[in-house]
XYZ file of N, CA and C in Angstrom:
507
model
N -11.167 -44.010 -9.376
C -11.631 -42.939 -8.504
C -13.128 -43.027 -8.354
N -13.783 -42.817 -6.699
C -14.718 -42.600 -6.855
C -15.678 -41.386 -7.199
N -16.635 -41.494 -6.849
C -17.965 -40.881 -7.484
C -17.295 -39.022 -6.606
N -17.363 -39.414 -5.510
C -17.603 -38.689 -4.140
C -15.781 -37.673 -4.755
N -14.474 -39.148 -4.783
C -13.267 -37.700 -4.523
C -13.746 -37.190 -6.079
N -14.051 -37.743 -7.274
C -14.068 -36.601 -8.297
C -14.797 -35.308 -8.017
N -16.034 -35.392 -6.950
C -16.157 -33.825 -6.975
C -15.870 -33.004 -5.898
N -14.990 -33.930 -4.564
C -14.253 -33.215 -3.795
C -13.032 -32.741 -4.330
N -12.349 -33.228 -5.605
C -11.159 -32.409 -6.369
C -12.034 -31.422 -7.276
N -12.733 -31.450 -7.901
C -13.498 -30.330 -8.334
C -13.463 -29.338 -7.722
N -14.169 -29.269 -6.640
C -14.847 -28.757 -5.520
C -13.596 -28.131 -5.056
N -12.298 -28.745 -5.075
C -11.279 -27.984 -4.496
C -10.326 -26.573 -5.510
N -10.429 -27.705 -6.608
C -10.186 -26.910 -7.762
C -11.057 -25.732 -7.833
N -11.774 -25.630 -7.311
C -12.847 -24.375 -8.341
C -12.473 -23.089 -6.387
N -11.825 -23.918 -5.649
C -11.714 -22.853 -4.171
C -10.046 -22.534 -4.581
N -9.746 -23.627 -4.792
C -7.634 -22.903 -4.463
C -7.613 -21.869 -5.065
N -7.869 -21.237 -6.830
C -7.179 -20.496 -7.230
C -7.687 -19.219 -6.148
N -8.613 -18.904 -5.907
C -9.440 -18.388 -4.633
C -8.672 -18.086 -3.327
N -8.059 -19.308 -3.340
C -7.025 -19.450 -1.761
C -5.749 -18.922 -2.128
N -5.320 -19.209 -3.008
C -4.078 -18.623 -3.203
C -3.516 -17.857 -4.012
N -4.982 -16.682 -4.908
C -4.632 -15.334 -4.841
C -4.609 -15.109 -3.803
N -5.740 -15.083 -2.386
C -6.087 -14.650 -1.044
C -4.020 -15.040 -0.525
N -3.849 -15.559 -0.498
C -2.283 -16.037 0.170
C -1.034 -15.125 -0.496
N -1.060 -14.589 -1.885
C -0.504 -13.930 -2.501
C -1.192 -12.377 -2.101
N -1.934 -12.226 -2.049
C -2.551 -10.852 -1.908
C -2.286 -10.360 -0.369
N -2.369 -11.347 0.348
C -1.536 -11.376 2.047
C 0.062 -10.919 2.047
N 0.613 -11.573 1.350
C 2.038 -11.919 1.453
C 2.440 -10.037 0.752
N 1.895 -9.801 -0.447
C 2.416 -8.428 -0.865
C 1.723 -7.633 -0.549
N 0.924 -7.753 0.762
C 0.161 -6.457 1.174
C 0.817 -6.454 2.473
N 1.553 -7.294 3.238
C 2.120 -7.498 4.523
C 3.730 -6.967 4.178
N 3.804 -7.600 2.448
C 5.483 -6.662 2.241
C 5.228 -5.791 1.604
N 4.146 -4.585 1.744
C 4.195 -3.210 1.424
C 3.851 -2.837 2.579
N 3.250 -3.209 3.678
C 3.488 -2.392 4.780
C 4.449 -2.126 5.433
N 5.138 -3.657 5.261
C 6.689 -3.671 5.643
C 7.533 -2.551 5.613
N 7.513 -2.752 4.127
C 8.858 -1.546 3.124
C 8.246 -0.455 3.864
N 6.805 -0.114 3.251
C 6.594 1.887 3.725
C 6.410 1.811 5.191
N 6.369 0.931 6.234
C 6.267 1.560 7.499
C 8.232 1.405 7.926
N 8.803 0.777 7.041
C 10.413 0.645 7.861
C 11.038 1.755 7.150
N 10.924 2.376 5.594
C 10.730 3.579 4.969
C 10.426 4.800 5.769
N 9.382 4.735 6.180
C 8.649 5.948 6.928
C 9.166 6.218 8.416
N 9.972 5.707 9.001
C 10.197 4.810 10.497
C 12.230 5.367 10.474
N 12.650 5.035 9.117
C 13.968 5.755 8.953
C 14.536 6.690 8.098
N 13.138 7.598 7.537
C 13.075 9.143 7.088
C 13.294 9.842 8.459
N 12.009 9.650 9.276
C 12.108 10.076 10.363
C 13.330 10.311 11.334
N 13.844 9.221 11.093
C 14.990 9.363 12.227
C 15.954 10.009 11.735
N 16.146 9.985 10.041
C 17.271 10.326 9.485
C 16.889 11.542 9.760
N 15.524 12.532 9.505
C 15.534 13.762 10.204
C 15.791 14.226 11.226
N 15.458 13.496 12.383
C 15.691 13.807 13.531
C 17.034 13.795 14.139
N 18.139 12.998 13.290
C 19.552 13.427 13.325
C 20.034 14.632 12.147
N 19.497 14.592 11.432
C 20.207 15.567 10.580
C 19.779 17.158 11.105
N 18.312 17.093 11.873
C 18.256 18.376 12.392
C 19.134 18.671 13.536
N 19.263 17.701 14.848
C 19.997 17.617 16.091
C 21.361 17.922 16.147
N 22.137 17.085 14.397
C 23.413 17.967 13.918
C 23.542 18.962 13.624
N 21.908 19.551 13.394
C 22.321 21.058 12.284
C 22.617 20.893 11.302
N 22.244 19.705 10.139
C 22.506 19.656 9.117
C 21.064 20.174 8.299
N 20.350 20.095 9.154
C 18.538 20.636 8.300
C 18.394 21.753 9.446
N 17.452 22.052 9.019
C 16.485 22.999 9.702
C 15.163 22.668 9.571
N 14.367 22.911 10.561
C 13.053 22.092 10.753
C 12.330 23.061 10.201
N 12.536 23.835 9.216
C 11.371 24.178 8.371
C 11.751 23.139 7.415
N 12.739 22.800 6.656
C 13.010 21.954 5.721
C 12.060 21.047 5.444
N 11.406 20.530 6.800
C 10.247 19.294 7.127
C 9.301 19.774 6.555
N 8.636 18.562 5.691
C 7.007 19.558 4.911
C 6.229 18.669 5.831
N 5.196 19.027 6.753
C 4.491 18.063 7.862
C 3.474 17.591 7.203
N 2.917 18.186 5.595
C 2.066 17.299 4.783
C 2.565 15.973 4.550
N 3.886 16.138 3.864
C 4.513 14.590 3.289
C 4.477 13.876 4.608
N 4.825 14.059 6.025
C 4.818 13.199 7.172
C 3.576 12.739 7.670
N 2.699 13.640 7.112
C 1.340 13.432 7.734
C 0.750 11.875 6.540
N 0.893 12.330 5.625
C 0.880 11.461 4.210
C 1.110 10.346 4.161
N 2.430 10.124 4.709
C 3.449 8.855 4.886
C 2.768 8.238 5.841
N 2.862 9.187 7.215
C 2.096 8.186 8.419
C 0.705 7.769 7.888
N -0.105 8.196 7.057
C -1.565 7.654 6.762
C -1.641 6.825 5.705
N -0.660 6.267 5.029
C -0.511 6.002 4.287
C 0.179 4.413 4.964
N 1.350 4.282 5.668
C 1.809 3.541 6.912
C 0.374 2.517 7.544
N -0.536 3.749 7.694
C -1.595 3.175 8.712
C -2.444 2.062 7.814
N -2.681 3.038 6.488
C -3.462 2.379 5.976
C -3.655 0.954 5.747
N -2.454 1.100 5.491
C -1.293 -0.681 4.463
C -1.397 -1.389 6.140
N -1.218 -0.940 6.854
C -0.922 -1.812 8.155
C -2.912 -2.231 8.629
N -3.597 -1.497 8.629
C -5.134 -2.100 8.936
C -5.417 -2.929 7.127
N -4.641 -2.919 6.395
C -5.300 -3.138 5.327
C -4.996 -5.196 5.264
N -3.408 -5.305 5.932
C -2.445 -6.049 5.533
C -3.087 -6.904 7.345
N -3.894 -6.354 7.833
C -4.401 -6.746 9.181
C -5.950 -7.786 9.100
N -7.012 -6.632 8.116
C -7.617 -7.063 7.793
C -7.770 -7.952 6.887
N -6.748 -8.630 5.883
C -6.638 -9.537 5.144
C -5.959 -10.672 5.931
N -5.649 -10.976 7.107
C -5.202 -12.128 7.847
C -6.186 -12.426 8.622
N -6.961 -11.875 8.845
C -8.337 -12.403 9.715
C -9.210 -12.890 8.761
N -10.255 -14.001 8.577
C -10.851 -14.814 8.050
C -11.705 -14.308 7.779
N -12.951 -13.224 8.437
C -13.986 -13.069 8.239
C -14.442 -11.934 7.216
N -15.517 -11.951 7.254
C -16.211 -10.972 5.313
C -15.978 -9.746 6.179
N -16.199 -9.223 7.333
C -16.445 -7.875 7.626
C -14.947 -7.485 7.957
N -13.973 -8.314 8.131
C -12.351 -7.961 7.359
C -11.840 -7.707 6.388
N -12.304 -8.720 5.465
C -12.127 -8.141 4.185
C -12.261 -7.009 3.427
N -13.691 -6.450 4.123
C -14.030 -5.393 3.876
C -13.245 -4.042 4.349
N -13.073 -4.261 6.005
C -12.235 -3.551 6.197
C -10.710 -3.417 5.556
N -10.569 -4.474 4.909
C -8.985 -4.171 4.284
C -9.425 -3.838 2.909
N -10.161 -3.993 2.244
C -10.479 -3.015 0.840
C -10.616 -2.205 1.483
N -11.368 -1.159 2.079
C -11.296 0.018 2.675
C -10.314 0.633 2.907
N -9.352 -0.040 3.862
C -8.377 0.572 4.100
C -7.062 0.596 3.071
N -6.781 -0.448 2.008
C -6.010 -0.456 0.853
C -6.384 0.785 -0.284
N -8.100 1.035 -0.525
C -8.724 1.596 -0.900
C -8.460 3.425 -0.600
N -7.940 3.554 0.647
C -7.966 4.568 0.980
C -5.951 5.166 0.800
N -5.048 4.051 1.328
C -4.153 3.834 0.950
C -3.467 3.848 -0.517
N -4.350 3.976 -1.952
C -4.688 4.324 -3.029
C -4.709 5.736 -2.731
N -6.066 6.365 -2.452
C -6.671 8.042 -2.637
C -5.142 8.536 -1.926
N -3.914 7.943 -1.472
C -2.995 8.589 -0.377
C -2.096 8.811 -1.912
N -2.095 7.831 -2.354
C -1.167 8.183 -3.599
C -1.716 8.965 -4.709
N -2.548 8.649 -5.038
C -3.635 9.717 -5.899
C -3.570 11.796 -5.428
N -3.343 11.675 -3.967
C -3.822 12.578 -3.376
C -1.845 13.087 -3.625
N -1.334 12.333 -3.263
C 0.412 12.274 -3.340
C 1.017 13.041 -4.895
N 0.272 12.268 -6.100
C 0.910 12.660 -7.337
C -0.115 14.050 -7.415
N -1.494 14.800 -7.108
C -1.762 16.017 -7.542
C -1.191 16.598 -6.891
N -0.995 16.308 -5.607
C 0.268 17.837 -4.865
C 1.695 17.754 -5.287
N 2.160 16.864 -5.886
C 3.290 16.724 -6.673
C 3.118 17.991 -7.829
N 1.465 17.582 -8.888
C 1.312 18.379 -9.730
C 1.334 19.594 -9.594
N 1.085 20.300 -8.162
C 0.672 21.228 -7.866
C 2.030 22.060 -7.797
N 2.744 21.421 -7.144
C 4.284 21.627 -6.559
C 5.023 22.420 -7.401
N 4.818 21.163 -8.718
C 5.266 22.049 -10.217
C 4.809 22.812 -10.871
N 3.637 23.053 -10.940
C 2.736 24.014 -11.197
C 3.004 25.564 -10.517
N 3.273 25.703 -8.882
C 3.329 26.819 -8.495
C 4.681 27.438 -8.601
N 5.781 26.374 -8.862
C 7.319 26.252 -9.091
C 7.174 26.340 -10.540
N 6.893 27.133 -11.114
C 6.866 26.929 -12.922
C 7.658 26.254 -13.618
N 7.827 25.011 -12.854
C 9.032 23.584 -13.786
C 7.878 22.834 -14.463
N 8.395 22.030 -15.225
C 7.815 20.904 -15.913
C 8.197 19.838 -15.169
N 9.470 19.675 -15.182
C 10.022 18.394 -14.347
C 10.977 19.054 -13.046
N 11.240 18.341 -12.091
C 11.368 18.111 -10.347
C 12.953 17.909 -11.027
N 13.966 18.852 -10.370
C 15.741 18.698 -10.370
C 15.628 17.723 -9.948
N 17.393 17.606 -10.171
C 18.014 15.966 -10.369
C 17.596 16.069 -8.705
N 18.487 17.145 -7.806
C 18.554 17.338 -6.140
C 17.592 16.612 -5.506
N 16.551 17.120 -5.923
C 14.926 16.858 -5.264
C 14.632 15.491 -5.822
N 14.319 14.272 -4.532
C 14.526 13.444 -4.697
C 12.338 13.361 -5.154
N 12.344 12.218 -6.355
C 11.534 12.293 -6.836
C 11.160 11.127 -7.630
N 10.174 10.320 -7.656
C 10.397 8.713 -8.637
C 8.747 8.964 -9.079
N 8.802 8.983 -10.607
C 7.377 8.646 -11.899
C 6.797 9.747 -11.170
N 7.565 11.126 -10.865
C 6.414 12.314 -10.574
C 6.345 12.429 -9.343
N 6.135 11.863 -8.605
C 6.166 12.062 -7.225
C 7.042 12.809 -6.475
N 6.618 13.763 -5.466
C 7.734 14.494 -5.287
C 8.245 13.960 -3.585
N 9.230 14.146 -3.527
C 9.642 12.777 -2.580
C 9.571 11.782 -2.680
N 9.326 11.193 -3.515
C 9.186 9.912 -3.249
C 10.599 8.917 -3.976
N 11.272 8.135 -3.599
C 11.992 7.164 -4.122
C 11.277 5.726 -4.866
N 12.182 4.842 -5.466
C 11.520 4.166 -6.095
C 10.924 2.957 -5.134
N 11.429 2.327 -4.118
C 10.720 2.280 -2.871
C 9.260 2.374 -2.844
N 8.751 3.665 -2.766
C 6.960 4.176 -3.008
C 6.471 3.718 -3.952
N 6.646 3.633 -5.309
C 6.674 3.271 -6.429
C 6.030 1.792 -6.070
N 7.203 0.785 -5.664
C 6.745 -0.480 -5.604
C 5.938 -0.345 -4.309
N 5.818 0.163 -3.189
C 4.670 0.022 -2.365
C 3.597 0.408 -3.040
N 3.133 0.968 -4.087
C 2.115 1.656 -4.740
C 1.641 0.605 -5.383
N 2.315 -0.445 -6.201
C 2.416 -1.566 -7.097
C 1.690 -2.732 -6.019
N 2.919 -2.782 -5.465
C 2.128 -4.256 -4.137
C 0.943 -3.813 -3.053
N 0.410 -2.053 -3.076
C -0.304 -2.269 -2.431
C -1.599 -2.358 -3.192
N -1.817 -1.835 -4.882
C -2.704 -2.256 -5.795
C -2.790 -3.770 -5.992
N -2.366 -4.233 -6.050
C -2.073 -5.726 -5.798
C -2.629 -6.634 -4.866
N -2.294 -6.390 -3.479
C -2.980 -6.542 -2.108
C -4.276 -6.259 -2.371
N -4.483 -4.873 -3.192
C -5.846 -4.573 -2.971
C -7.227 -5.345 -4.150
N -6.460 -5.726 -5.076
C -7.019 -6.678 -6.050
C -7.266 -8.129 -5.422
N -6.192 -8.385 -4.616
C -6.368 -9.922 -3.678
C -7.413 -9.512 -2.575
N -8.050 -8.700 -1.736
C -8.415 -8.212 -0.980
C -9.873 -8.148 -1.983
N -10.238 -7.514 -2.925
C -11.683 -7.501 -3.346
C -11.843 -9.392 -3.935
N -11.035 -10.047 -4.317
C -11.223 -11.291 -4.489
C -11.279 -12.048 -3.636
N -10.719 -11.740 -2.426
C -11.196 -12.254 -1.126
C -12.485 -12.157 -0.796
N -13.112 -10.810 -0.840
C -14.229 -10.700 -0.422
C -15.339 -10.718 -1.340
N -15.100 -11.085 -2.662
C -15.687 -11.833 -3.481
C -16.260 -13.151 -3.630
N -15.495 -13.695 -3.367
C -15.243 -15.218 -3.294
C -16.010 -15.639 -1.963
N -15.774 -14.589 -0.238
C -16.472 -15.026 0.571
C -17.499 -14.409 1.382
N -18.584 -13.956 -0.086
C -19.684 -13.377 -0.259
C -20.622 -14.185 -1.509
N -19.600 -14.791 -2.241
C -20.200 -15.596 -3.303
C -21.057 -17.010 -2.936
N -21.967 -17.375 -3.291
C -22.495 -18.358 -3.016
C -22.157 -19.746 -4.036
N -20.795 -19.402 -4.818
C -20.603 -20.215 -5.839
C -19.174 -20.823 -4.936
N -18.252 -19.661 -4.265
C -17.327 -20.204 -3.464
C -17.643 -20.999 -2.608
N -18.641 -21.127 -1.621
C -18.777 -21.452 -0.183
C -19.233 -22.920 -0.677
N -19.125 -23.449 -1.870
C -19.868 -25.064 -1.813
C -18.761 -25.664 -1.771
């Protein structure tokens, strides 16, 4: 081997692991937008038939949790957007927006707390559908919560790496 490929394999070595967290951090931030926007997409509808039958009543609807879901939807979708475009001021925008997609769940488990708190339970009935505290939520959310912390760890190493002056050689 020469002089030149030993430090173009170097040189590559010291970028892949780089490239393909960035490729992994794509892939489970594109399948958590997936799950919670096809999630969020057939709550909806399942409401919108179960009211049209008369099986709910549209107070039943809490328009926080919908409001929640949809911003939460949005987030993962500019987040899982901005990590497929190449450039630093994407990246940024998708920490931001993963970042904020976080404060949705954060913001998700204290009104959970709250829920129980003004309901003087400790724990959420079997009825009331509910996963690690969350109130509404199935286990579904759970792993979007997981892959979108995830995404969002690939997403600051993205924009680590192409802000670093140690990556770009």
């Amino acid at each position: 081997m020469s002089v030149e490929s030993k430090g173009t394999s170097k040189r590559l070595s010291k970028r892949l692991p780089c490239e393909w967290f960035f490729h992994l951090g794509l892939a489970v931030t594109w399948l958590a937008a997936g799950i919670h926007t096809t999630l969020f997409v057939s709550r909806l509808v399942d409401v919108y038939c179960r009211v049209r039958t008369k099986e709910m009543v549209i107070v039943d609807l809490d328009p926080a949790m919908v409001m929640m879901q949809l911003r939460i939807s949005t987030a993962l979708l500019i987040g899982a957007v901005g990590l497929l475009c190449r450039r630093t001021s994407y990246a940024v925008l998708s920490v931001l927006a993963l970042s904020w997609a976080a404060v949705e769940f954060v913001g998700w488990y204290f009104m959970s707390r709250q829920i129980k708190l003004h309901a003087g339970i400790d724990v959420f009935p079997p009825k009331i559908p509910h996963s690690w505290g969350l109130y509404g939520a199935e286990h579904w959310d759970v792993l979007v919560f997981v892959l979108a912390m995830a995404g969002l760890a690939c997403g600051i190493t993205r924009f680590v790496c192409s802000v670093s002056p140690a990556a770009r050689r």
